[in-house]
PDB file of C-alpha atoms and ligand atoms in Angstrom:
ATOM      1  CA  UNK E  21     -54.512 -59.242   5.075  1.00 73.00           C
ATOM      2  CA  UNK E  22     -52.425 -60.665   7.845  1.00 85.00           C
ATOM      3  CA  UNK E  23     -51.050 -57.984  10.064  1.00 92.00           C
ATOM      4  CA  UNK E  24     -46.707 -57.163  10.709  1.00 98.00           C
ATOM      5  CA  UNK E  25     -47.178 -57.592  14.523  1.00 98.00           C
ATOM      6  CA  UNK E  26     -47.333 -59.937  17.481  1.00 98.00           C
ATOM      7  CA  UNK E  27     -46.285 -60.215  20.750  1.00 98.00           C
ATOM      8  CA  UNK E  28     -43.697 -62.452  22.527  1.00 99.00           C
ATOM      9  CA  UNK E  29     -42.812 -63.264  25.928  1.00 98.00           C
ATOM     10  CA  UNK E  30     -38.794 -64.457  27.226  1.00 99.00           C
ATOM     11  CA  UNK E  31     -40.492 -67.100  29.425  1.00 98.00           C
ATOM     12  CA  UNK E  32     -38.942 -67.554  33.451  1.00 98.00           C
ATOM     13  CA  UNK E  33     -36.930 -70.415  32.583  1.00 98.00           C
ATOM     14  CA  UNK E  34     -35.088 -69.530  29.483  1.00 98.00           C
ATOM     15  CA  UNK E  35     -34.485 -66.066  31.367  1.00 98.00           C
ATOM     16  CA  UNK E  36     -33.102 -68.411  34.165  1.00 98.00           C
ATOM     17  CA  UNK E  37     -31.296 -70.196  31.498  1.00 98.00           C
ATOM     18  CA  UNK E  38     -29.381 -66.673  30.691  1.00 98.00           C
ATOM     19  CA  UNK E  39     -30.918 -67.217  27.179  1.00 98.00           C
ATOM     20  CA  UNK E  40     -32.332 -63.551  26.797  1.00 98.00           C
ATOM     21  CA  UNK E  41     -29.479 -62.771  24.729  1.00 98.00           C
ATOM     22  CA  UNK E  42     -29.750 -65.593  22.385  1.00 98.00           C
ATOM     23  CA  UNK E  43     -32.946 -65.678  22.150  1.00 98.00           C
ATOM     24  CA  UNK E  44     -33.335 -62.221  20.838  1.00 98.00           C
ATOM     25  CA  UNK E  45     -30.871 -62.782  18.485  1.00 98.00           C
ATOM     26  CA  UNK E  46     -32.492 -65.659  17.444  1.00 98.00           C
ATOM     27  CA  UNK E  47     -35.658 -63.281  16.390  1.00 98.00           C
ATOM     28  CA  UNK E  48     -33.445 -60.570  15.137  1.00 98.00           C
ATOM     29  CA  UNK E  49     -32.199 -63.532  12.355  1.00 98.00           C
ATOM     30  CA  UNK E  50     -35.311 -64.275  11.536  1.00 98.00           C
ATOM     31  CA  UNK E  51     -36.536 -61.062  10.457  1.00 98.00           C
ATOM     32  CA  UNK E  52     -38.275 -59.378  13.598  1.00 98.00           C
ATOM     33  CA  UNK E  53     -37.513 -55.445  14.460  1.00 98.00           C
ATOM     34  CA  UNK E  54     -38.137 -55.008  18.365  1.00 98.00           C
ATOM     35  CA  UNK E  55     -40.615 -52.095  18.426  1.00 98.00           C
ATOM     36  CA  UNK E  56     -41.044 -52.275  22.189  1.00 98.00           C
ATOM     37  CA  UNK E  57     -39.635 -54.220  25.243  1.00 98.00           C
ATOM     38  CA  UNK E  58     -39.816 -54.602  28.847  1.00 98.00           C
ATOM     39  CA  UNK E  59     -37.566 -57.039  31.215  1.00 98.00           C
ATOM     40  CA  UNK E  60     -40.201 -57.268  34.236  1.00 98.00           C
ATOM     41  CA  UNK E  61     -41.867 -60.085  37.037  1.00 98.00           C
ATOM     42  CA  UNK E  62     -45.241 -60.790  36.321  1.00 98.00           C
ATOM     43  CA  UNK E  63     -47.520 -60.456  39.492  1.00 98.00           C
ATOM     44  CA  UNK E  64     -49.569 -64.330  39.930  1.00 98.00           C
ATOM     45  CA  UNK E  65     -52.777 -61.945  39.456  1.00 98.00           C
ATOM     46  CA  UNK E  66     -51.222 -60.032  35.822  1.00 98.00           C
ATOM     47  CA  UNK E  67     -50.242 -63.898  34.822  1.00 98.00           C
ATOM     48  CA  UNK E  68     -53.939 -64.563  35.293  1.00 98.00           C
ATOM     49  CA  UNK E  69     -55.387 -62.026  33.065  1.00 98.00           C
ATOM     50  CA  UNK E  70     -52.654 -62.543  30.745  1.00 98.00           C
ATOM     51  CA  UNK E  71     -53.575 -66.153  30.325  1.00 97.00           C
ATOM     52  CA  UNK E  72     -57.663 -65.755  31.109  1.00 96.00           C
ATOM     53  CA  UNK E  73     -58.182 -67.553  28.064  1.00 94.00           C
ATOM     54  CA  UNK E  74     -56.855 -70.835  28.892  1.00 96.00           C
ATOM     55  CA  UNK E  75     -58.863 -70.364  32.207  1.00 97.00           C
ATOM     56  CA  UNK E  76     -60.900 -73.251  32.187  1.00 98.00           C
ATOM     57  CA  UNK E  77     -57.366 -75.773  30.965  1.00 97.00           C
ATOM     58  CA  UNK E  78     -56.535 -77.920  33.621  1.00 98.00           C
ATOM     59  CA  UNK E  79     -52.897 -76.502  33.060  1.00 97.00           C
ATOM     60  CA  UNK E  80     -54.148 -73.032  34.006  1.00 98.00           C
ATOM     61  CA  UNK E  81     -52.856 -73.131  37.737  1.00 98.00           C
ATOM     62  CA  UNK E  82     -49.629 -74.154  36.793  1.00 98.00           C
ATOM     63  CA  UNK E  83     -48.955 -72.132  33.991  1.00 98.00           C
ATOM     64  CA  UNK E  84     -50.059 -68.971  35.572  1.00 98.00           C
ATOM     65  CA  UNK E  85     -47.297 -69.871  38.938  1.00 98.00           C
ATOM     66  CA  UNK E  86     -44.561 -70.695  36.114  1.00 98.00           C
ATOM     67  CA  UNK E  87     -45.087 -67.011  34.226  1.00 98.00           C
ATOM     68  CA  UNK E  88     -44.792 -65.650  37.927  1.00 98.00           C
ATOM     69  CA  UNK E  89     -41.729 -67.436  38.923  1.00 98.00           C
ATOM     70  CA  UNK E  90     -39.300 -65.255  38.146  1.00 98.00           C
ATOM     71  CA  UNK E  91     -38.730 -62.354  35.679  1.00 98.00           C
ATOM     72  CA  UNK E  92     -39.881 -62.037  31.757  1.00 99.00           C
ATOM     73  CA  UNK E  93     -39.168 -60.013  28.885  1.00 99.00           C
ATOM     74  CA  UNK E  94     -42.201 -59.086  26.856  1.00 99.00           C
ATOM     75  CA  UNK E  95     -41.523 -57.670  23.262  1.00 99.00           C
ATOM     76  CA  UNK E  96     -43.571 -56.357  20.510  1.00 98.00           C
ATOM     77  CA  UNK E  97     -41.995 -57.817  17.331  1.00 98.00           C
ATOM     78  CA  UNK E  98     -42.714 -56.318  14.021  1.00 98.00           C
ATOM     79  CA  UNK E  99     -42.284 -58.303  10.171  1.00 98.00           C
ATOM     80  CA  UNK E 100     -44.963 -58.952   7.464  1.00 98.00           C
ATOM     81  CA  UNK E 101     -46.948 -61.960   8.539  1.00 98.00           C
ATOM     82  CA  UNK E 102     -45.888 -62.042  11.805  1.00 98.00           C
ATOM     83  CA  UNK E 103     -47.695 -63.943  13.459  1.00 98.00           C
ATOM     84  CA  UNK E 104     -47.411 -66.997  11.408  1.00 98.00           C
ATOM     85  CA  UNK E 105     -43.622 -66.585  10.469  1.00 98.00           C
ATOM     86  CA  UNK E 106     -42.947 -66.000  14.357  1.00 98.00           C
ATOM     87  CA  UNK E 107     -44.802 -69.288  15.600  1.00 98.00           C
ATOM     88  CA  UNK E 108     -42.882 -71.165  12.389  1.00 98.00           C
ATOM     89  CA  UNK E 109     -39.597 -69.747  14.306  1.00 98.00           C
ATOM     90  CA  UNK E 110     -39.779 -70.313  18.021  1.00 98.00           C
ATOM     91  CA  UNK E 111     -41.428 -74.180  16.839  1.00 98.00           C
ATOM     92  CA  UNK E 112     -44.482 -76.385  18.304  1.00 97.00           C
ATOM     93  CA  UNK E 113     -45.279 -75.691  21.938  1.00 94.00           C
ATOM     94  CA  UNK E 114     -43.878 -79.121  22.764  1.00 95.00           C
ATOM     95  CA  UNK E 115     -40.426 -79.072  22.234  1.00 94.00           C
ATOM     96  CA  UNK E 116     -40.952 -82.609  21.960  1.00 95.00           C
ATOM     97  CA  UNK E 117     -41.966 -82.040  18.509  1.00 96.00           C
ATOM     98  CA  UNK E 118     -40.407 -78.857  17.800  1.00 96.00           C
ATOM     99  CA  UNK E 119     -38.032 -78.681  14.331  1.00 97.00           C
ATOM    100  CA  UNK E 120     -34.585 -77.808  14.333  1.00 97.00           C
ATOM    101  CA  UNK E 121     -33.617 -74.863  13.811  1.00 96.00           C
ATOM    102  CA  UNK E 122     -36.171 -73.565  16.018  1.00 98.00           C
ATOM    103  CA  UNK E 123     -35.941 -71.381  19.505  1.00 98.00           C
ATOM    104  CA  UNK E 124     -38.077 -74.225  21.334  1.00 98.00           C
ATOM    105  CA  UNK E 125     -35.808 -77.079  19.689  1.00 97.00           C
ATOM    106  CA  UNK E 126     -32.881 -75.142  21.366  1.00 98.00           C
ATOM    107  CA  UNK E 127     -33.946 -73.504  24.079  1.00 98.00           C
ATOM    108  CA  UNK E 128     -37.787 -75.352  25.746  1.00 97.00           C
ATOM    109  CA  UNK E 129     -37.620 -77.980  28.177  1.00 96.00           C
ATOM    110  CA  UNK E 130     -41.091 -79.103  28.345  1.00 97.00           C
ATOM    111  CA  UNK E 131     -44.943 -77.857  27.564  1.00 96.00           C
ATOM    112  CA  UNK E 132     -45.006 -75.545  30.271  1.00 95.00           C
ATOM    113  CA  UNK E 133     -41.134 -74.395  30.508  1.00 97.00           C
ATOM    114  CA  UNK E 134     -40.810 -73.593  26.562  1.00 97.00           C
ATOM    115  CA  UNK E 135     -38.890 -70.599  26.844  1.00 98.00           C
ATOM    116  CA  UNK E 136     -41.375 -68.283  24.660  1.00 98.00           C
ATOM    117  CA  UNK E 137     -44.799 -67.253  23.925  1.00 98.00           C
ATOM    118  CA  UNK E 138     -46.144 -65.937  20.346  1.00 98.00           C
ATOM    119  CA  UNK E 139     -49.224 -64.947  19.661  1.00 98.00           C
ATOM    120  CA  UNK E 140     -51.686 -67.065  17.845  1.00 97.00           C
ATOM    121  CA  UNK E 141     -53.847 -64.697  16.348  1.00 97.00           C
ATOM    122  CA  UNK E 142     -53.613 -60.737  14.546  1.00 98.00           C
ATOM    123  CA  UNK E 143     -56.563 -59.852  17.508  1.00 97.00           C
ATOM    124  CA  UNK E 144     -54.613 -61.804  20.261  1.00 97.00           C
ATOM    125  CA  UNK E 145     -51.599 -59.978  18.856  1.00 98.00           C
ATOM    126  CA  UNK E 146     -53.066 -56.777  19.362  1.00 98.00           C
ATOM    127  CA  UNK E 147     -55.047 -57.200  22.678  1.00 97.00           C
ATOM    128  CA  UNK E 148     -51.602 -58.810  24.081  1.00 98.00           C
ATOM    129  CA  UNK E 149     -49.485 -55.639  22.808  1.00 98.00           C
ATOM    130  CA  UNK E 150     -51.702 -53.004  24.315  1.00 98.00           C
ATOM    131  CA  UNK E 151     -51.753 -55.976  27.964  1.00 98.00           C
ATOM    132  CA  UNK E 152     -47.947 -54.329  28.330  1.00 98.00           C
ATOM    133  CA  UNK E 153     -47.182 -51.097  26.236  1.00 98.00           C
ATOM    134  CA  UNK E 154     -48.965 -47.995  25.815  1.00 98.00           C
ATOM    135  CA  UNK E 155     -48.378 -45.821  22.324  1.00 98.00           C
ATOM    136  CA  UNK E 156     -45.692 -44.145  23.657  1.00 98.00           C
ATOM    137  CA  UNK E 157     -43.662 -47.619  24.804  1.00 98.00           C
ATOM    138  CA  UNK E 158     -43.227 -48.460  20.955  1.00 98.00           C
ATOM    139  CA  UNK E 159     -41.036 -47.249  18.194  1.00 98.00           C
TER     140      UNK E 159
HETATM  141  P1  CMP V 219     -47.972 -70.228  25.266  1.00 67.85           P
HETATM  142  O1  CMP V 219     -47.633 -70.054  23.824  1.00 67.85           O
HETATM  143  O2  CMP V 219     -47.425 -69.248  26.215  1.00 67.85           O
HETATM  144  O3  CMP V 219     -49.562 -70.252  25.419  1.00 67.85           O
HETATM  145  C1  CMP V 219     -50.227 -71.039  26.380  1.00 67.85           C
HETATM  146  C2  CMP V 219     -49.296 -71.844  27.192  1.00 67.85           C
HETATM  147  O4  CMP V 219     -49.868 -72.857  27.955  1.00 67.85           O
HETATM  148  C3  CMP V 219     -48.334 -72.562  26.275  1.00 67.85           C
HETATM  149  O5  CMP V 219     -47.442 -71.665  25.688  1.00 67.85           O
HETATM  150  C4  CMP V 219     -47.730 -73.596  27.199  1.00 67.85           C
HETATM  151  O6  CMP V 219     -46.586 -73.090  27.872  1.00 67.85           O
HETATM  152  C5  CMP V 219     -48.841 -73.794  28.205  1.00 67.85           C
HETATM  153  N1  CMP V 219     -49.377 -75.142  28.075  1.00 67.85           N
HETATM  154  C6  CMP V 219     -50.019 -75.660  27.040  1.00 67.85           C
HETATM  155  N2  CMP V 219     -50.334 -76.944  27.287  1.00 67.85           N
HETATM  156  C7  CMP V 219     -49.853 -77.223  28.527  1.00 67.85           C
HETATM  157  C8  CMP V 219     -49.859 -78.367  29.334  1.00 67.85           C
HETATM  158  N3  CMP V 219     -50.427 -79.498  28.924  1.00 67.85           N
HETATM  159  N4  CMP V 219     -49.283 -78.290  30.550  1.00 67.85           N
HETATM  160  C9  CMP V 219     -48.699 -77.123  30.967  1.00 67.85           C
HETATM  161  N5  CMP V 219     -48.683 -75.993  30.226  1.00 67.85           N
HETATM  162  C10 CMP V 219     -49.239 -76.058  29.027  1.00 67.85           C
END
């Protein structure tokens, strides 16, 4: 059975953009309750673990000194299905090829400024949740 969580991230640019605000709102619409949230800079070495999976991508480097530009917000978003209905809403990780209607389509610039992260798995949901919060961080 898929699982109701998954875990996002308010990517450096769109928090540059002053998009926070939409943004959330934008996953309020579509269904998500915040059950925990943190507005915080990502050290270069925390981007790295975050991201050890992709460690071997030539894009690694890059991505990893993008998430530690500047600040983030990292959420724990709860619905049923969520990790599928939450990659349907933010759109294709080119925004390129993202459909309307979608936080990429309004909000991404390119592959590696697109605004937010969503899980891609229940397990990736769950080992990215407890990366930020502890039991206590989430309501
Ligand atoms: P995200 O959902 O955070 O998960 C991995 C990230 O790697 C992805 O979003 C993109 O921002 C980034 N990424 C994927 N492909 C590329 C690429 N070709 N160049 C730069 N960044 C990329």
């Amino acid at each position: 059975m898929a699982g109701n969580l998954t875990l996002t991230m308010i990517k450096p640019d769109a928090v540059k953009k002053n998009a926070i605000g939409g943004i959330l709102k934008m996953m309020n619409d579509g269904g998500f309750k915040i059950v925990a949230m943190k507005y915080m800079h990502l050290s270069k070495t925390k981007a790295e673990a975050f991201y050890a999976v992709h460690k071997e991508r030539p894009f690694y480097g890059e991505l990893t000194e993008f998430m530690s530009s500047g600040p983030i917000v990292a959420a724990i978003l709860e619905k049923d299905n969520a990790v599928e209905d939450f990659r349907k809403l933010i759109g294709a990780t080119n925004p390129a090829e993202a459909e309307d209607g979608t936080i990429r389509k309004v909000y991404a610039t390119s592959i590696g400024e697109n605004a937010v992260h969503g899980s891609d798995s229940d397990e990736n949901a769950q080992i990215e949740g407890d990366f930020f919060f502890s039991q206590q961080e989430r309501f």
